[in-house]
JSON list of C-alpha atoms in Angstrom, two decimals:
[
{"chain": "E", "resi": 1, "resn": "UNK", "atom": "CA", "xyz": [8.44, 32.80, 14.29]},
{"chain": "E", "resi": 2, "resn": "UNK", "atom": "CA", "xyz": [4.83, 34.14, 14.55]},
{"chain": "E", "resi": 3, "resn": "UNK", "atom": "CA", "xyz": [2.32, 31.27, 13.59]},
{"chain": "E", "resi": 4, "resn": "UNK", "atom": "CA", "xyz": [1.23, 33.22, 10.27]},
{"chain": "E", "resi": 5, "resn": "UNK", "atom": "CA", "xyz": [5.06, 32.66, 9.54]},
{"chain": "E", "resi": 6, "resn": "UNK", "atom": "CA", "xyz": [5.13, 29.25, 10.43]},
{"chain": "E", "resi": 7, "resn": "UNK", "atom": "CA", "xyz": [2.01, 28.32, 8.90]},
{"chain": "E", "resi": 8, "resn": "UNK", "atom": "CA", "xyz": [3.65, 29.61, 5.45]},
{"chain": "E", "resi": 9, "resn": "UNK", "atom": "CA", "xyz": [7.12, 27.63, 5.69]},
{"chain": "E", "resi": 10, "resn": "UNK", "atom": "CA", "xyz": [5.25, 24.61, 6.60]},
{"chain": "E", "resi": 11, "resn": "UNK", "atom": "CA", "xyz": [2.53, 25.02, 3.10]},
{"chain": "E", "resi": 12, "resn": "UNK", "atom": "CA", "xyz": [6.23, 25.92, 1.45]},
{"chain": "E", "resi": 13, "resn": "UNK", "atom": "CA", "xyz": [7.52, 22.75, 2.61]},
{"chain": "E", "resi": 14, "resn": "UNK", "atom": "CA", "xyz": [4.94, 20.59, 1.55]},
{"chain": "E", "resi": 15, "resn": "UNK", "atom": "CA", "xyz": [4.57, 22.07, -1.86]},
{"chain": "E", "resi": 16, "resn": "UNK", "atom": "CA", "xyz": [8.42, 21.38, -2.55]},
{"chain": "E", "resi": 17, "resn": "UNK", "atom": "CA", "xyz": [8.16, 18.21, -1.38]},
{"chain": "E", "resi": 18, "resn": "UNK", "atom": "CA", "xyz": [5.21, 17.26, -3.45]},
{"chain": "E", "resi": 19, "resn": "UNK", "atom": "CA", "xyz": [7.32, 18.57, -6.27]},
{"chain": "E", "resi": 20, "resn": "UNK", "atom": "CA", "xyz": [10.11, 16.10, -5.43]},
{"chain": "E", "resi": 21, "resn": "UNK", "atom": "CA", "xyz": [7.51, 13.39, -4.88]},
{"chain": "E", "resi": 22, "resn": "UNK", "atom": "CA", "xyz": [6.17, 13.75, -8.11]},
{"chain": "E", "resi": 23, "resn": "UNK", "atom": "CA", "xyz": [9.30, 13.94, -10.36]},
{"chain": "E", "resi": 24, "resn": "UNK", "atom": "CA", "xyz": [10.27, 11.09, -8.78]},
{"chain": "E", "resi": 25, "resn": "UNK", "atom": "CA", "xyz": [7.40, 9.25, -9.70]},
{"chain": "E", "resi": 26, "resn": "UNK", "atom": "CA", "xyz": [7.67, 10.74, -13.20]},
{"chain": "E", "resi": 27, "resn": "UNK", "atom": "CA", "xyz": [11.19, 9.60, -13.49]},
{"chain": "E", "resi": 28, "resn": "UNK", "atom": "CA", "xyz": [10.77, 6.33, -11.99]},
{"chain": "E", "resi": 29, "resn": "UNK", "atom": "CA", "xyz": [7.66, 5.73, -15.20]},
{"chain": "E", "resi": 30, "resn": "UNK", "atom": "CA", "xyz": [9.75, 7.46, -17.78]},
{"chain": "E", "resi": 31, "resn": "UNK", "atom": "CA", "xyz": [9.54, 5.35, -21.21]},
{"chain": "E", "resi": 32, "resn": "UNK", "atom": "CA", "xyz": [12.36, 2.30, -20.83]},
{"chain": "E", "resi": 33, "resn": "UNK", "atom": "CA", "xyz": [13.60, -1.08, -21.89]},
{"chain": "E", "resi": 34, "resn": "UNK", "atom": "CA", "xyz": [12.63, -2.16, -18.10]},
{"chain": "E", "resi": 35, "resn": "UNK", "atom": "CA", "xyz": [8.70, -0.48, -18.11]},
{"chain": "E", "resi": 36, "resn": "UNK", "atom": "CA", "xyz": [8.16, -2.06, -21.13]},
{"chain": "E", "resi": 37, "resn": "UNK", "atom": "CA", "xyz": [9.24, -5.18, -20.60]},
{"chain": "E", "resi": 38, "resn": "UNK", "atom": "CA", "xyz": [7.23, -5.02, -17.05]},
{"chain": "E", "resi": 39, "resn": "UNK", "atom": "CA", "xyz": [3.97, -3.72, -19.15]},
{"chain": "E", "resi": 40, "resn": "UNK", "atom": "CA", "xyz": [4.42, -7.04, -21.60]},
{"chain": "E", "resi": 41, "resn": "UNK", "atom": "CA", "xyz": [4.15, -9.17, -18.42]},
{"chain": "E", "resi": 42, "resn": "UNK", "atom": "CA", "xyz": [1.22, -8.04, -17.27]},
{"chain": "E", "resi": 43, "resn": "UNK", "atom": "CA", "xyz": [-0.84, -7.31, -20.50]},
{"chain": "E", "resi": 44, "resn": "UNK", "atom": "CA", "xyz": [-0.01, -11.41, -21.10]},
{"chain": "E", "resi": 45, "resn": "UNK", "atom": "CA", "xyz": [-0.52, -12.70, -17.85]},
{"chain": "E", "resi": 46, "resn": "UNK", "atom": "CA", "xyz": [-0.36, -10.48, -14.78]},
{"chain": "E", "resi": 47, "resn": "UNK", "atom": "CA", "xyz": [-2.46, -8.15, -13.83]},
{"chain": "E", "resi": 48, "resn": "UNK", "atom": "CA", "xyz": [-3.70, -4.57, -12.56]},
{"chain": "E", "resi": 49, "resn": "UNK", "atom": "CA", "xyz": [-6.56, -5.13, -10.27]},
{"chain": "E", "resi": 50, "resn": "UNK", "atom": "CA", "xyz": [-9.49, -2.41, -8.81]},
{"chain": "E", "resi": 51, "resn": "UNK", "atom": "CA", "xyz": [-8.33, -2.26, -5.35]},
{"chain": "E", "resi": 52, "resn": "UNK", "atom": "CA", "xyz": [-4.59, -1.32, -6.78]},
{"chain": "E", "resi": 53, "resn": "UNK", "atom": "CA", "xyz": [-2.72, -4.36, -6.73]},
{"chain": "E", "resi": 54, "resn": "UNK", "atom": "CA", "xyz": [0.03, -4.57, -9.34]},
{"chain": "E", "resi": 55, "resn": "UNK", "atom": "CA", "xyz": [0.58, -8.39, -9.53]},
{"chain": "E", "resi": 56, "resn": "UNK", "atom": "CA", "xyz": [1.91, -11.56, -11.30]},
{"chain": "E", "resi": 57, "resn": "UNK", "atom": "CA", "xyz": [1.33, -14.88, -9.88]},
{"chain": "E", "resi": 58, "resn": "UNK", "atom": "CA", "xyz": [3.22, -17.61, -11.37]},
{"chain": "E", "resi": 59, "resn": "UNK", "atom": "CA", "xyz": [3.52, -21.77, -10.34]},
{"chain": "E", "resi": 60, "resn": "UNK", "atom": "CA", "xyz": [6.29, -22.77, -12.20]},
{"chain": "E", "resi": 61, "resn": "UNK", "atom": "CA", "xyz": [8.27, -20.05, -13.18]},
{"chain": "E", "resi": 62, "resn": "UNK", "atom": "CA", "xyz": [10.19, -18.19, -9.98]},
{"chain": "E", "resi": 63, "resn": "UNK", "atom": "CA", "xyz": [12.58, -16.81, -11.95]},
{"chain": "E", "resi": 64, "resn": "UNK", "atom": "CA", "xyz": [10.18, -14.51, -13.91]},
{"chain": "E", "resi": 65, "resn": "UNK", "atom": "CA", "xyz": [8.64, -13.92, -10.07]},
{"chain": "E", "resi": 66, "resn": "UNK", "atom": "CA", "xyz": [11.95, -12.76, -8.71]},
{"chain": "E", "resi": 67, "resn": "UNK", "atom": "CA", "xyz": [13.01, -10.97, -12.11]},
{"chain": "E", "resi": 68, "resn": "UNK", "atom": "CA", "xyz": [9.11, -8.98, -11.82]},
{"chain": "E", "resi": 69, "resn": "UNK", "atom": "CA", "xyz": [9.83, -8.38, -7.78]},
{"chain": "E", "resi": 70, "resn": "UNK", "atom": "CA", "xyz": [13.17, -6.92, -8.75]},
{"chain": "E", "resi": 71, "resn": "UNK", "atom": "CA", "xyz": [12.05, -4.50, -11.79]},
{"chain": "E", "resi": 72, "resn": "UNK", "atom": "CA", "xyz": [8.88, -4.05, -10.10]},
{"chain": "E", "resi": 73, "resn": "UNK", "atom": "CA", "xyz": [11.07, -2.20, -6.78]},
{"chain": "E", "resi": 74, "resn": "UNK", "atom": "CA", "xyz": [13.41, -0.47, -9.21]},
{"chain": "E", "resi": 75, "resn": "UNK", "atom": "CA", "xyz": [10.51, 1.19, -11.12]},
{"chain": "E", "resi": 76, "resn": "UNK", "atom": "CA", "xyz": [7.70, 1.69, -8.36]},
{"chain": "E", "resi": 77, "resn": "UNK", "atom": "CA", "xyz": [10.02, 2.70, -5.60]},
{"chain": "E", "resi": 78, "resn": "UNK", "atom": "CA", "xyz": [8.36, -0.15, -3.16]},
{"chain": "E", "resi": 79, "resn": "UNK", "atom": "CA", "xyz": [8.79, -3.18, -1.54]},
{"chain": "E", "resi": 80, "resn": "UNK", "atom": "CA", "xyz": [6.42, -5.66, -3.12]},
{"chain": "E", "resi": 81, "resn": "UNK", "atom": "CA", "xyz": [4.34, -8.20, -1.04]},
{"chain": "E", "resi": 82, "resn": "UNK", "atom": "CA", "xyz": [5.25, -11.45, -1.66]},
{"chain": "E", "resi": 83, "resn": "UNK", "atom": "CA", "xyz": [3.06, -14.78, -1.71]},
{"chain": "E", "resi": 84, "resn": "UNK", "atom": "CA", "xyz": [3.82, -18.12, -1.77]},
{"chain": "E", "resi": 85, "resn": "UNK", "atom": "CA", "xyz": [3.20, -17.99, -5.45]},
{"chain": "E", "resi": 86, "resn": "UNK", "atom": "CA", "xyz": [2.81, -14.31, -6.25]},
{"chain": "E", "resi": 87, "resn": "UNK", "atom": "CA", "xyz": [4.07, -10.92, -6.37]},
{"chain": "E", "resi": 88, "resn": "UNK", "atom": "CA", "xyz": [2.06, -7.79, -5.58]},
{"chain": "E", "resi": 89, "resn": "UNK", "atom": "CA", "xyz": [2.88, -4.08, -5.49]},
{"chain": "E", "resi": 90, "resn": "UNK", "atom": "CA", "xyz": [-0.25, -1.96, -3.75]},
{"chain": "E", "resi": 91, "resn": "UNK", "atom": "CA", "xyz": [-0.26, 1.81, -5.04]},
{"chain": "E", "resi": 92, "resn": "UNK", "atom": "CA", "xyz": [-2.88, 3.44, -6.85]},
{"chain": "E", "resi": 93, "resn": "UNK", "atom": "CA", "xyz": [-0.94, 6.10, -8.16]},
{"chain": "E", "resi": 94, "resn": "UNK", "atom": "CA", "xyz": [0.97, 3.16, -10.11]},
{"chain": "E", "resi": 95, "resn": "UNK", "atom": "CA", "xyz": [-2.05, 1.49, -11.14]},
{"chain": "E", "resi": 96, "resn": "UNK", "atom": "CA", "xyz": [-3.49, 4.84, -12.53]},
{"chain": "E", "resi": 97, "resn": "UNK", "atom": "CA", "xyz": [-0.86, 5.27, -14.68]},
{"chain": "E", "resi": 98, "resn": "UNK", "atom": "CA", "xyz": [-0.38, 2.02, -15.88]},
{"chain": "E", "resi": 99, "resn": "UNK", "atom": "CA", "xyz": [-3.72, 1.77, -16.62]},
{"chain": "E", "resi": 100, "resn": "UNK", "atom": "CA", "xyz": [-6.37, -1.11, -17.85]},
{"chain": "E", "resi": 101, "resn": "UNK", "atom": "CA", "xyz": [-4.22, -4.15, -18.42]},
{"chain": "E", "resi": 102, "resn": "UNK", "atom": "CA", "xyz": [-7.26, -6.73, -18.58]},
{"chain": "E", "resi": 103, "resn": "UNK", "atom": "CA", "xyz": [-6.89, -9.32, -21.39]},
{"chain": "E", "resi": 104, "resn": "UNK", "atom": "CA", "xyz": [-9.48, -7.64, -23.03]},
{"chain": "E", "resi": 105, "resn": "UNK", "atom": "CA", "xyz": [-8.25, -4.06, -22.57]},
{"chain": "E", "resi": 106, "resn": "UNK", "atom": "CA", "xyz": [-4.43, -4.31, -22.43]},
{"chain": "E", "resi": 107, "resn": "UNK", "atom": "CA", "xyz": [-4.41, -3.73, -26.65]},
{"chain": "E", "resi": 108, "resn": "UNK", "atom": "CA", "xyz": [-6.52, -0.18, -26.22]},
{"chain": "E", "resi": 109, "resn": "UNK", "atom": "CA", "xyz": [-4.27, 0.70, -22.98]},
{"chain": "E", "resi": 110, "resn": "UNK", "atom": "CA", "xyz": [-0.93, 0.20, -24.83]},
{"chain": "E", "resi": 111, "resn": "UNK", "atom": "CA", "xyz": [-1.94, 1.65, -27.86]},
{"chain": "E", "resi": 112, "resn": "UNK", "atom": "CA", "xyz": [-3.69, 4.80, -26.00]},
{"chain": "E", "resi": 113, "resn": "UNK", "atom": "CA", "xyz": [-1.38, 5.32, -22.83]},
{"chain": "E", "resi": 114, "resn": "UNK", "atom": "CA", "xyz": [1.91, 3.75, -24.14]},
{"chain": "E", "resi": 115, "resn": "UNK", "atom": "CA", "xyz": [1.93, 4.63, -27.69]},
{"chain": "E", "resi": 116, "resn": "UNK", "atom": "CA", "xyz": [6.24, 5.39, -26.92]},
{"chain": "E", "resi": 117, "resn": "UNK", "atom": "CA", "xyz": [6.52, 1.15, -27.30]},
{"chain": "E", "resi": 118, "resn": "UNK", "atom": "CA", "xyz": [5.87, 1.04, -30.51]},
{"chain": "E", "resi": 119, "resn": "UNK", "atom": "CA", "xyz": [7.78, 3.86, -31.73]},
{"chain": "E", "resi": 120, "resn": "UNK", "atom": "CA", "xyz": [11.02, 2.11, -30.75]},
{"chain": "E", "resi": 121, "resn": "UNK", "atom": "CA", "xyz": [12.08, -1.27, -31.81]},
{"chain": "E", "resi": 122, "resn": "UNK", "atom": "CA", "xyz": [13.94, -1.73, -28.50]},
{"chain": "E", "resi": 123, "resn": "UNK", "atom": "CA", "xyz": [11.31, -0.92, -26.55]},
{"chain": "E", "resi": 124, "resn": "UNK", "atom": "CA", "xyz": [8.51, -3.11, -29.03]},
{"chain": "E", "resi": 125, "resn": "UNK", "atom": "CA", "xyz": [11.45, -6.22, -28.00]},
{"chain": "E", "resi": 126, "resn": "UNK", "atom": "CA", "xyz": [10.95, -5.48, -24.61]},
{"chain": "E", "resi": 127, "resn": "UNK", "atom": "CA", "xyz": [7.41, -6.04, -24.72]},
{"chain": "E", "resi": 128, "resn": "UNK", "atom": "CA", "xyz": [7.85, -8.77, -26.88]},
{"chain": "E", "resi": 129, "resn": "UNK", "atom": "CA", "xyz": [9.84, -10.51, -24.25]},
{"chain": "E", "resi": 130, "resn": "UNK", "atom": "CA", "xyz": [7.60, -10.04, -21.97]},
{"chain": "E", "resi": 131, "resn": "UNK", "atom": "CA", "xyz": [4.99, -11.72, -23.63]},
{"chain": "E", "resi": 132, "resn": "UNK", "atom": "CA", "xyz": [7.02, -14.48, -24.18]},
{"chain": "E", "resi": 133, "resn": "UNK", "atom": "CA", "xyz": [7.75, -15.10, -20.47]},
{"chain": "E", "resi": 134, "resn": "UNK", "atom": "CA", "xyz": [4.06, -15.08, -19.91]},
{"chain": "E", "resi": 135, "resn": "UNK", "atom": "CA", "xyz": [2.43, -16.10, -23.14]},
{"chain": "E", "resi": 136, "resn": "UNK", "atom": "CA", "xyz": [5.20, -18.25, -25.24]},
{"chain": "E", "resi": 137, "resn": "UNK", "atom": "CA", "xyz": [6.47, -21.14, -25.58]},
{"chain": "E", "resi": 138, "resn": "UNK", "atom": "CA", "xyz": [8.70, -22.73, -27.89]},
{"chain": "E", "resi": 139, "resn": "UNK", "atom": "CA", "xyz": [7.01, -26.28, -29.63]},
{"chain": "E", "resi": 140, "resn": "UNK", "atom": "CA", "xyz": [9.70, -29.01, -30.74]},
{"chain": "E", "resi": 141, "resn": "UNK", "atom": "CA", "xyz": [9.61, -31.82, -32.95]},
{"chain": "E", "resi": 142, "resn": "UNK", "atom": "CA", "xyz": [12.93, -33.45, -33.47]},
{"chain": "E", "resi": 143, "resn": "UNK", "atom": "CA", "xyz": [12.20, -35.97, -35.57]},
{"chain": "E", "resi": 144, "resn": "UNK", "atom": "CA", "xyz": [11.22, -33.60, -38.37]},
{"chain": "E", "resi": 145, "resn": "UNK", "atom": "CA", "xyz": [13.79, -31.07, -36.95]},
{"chain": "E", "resi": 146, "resn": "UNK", "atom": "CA", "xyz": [11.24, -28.62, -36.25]},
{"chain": "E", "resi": 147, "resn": "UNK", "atom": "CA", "xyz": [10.98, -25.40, -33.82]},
{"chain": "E", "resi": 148, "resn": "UNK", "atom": "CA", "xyz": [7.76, -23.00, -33.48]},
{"chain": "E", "resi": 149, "resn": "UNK", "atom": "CA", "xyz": [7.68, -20.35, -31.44]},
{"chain": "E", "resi": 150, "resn": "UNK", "atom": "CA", "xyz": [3.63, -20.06, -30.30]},
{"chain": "E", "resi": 151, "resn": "UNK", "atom": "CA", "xyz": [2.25, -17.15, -28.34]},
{"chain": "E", "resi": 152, "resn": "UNK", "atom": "CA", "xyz": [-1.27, -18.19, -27.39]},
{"chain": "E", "resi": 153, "resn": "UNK", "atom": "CA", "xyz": [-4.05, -15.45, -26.59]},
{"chain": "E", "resi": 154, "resn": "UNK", "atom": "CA", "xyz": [-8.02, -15.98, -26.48]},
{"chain": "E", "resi": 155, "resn": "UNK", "atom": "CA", "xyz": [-8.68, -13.25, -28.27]},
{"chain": "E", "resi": 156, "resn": "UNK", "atom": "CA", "xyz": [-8.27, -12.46, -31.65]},
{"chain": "E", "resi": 157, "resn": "UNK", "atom": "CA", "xyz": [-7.33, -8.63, -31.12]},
{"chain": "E", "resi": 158, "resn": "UNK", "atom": "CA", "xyz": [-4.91, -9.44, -28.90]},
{"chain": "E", "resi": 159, "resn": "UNK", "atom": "CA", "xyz": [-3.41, -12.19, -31.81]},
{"chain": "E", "resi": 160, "resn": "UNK", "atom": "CA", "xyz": [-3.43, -9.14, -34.12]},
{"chain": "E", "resi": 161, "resn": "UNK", "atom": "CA", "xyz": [-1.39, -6.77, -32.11]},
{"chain": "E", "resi": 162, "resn": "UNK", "atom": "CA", "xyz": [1.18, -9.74, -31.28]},
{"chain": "E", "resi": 163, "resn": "UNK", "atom": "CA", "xyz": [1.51, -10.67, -35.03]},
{"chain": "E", "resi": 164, "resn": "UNK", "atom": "CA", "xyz": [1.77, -6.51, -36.01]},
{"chain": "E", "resi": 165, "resn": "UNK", "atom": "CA", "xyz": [4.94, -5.95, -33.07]},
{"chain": "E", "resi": 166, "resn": "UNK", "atom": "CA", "xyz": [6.68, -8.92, -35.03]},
{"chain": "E", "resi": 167, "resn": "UNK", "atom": "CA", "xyz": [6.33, -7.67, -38.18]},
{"chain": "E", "resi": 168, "resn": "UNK", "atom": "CA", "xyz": [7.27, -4.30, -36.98]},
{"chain": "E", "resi": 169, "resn": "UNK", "atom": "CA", "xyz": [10.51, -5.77, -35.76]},
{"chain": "E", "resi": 170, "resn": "UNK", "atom": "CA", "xyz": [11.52, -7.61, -38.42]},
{"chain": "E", "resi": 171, "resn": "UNK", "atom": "CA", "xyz": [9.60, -10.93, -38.22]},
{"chain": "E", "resi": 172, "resn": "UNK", "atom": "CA", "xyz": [8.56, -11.66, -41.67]},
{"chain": "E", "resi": 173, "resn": "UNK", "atom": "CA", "xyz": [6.08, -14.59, -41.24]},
{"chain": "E", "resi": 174, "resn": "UNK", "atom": "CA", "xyz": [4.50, -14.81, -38.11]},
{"chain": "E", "resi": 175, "resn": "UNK", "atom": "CA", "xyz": [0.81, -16.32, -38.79]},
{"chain": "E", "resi": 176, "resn": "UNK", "atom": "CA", "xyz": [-2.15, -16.51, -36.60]},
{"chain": "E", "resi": 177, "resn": "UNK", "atom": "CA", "xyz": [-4.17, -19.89, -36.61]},
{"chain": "E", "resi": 178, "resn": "UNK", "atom": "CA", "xyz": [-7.11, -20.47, -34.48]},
{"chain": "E", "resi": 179, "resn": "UNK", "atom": "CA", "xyz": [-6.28, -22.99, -31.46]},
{"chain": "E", "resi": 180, "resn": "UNK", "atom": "CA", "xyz": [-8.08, -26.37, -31.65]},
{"chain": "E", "resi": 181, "resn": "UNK", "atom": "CA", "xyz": [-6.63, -27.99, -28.78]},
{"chain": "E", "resi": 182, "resn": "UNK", "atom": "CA", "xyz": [-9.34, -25.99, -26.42]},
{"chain": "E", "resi": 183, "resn": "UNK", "atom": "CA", "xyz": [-12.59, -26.34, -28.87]},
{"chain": "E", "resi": 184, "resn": "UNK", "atom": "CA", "xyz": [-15.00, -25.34, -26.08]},
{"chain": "E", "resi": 185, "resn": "UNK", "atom": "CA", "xyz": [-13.06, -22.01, -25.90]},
{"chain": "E", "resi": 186, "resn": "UNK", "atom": "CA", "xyz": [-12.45, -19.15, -28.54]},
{"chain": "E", "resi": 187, "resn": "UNK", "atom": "CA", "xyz": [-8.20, -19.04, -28.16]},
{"chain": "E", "resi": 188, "resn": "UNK", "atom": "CA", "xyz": [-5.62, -18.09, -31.36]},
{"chain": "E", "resi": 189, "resn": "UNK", "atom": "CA", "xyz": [-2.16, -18.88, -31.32]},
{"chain": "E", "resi": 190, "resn": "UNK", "atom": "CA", "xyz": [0.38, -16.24, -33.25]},
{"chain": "E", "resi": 191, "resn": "UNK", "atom": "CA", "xyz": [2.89, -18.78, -34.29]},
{"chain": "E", "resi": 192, "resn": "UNK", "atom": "CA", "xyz": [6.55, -18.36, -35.74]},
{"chain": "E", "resi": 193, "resn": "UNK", "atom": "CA", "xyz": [8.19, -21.38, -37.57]},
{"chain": "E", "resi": 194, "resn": "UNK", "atom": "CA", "xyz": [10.71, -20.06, -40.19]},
{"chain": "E", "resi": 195, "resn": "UNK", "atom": "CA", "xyz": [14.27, -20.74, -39.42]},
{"chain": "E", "resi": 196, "resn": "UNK", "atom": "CA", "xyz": [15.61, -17.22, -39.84]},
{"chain": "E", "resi": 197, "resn": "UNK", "atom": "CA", "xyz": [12.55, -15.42, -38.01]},
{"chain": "E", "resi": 198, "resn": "UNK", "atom": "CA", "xyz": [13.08, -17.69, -35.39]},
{"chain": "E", "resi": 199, "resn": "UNK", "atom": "CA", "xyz": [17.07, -16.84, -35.10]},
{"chain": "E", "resi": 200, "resn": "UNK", "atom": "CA", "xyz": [16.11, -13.25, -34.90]},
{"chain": "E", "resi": 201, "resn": "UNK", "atom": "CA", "xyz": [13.77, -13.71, -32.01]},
{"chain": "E", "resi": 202, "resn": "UNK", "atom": "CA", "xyz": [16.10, -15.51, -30.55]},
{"chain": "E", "resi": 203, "resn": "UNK", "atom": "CA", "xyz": [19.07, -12.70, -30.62]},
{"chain": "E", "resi": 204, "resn": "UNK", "atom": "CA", "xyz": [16.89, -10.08, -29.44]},
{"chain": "E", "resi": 205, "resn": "UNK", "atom": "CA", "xyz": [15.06, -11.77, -26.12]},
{"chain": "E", "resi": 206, "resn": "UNK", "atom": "CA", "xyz": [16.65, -13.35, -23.08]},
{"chain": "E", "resi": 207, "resn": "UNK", "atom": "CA", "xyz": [13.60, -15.16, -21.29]},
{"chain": "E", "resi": 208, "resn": "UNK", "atom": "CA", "xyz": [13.23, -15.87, -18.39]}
]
């Protein structure tokens, strides 16, 4: 094969495999239960950092670590790096497309880049759950037989968006009431305390 020849097959080559790379990717970050869910994570507490890491670090929850490490590989295609308390995924190609998921960008990003959540109630309950395995946590008081669900931000935007996905599901009182336990710091709390909101929430996410 003369070297004009080869030169040719070998640009051909490349080009098709680019091709394949790239569906792949697009596949891989096609709208799902499983990219939401991973997107809810890291809006509430993970994050998507300049130099590309994709990461959640976590103390006392390894079950959401090993739950994030396993969806993570499934929908980046790549081993994650894992810390003694942390998982990380490195690819800037990922973190491009995920976009700004800072605490006070992650609103704008979803809204913007990932309008598909909340155009579909199993995909808002996704995200929802999410959020609750970074964000939630359920508040008991027996002896007035009492349950509230809390979701705690420190933003007010972000307490706005929270309150709006439950609604849009089906949650018909979820309030927001600024957090006095932390005076020093600016914090809301989207709470849910009605019986039947609460049994909803509870058939529709499996935390973790």
């Amino acid at each position: 094969m003369s070297p004009e020849r080869n030169g040719l097959q070998t640009r051909k080559t490349s080009a098709v495999n680019e091709i394949s790379e790239n569906e792949t990717f697009n596949d891989m970050l096609m709208p799902s239960p499983k990219l939401s869910w991973i997107l809810g994570v890291l809006s509430g507490a993970g994050s998507v950092k300049p130099n590309h890491a994709i990461s959640l670090e976590s103390k006392r929850n390894p079950e959401l670590l090993t739950e994030f490490s396993v969806v993570g590989q499934t929908l980046f295609g790549k081993q994650p790096h894992v810390a003694p308390n942390g998982i990380h995924f490195f690819s800037s190609r990922i973190a491009q497309e995920l976009g700004d998921l800072r605490n006070e960008a992650w609103v704008e990003t979803i809204q913007s880049r990932h309008k598909w959540i909340l155009d579909n109630s199993d995909f808002i309950w996704k995200f929802i759950e999410g959020l609750f395995d970074t964000r939630a946590h359920l508040k008991t008081k027996p002896k007035y037989k009492e349950n509230t669900l809390r979701f705690r931000t420190n933003n007010f935007t972000n307490a706005d968006f929270i309150k709006n996905r439950l609604l849009a599901v089906g949650i018909q009182k979820p309030t927001i009431f600024p957090d006095g336990e932390q005076p020093k710091e600016t914090e809301y709390t989207v709470s849910v305390y009605n019986i039947k909101d609460l049994k909803i929430i509870a058939d529709h996410i499996h935390p973790k």
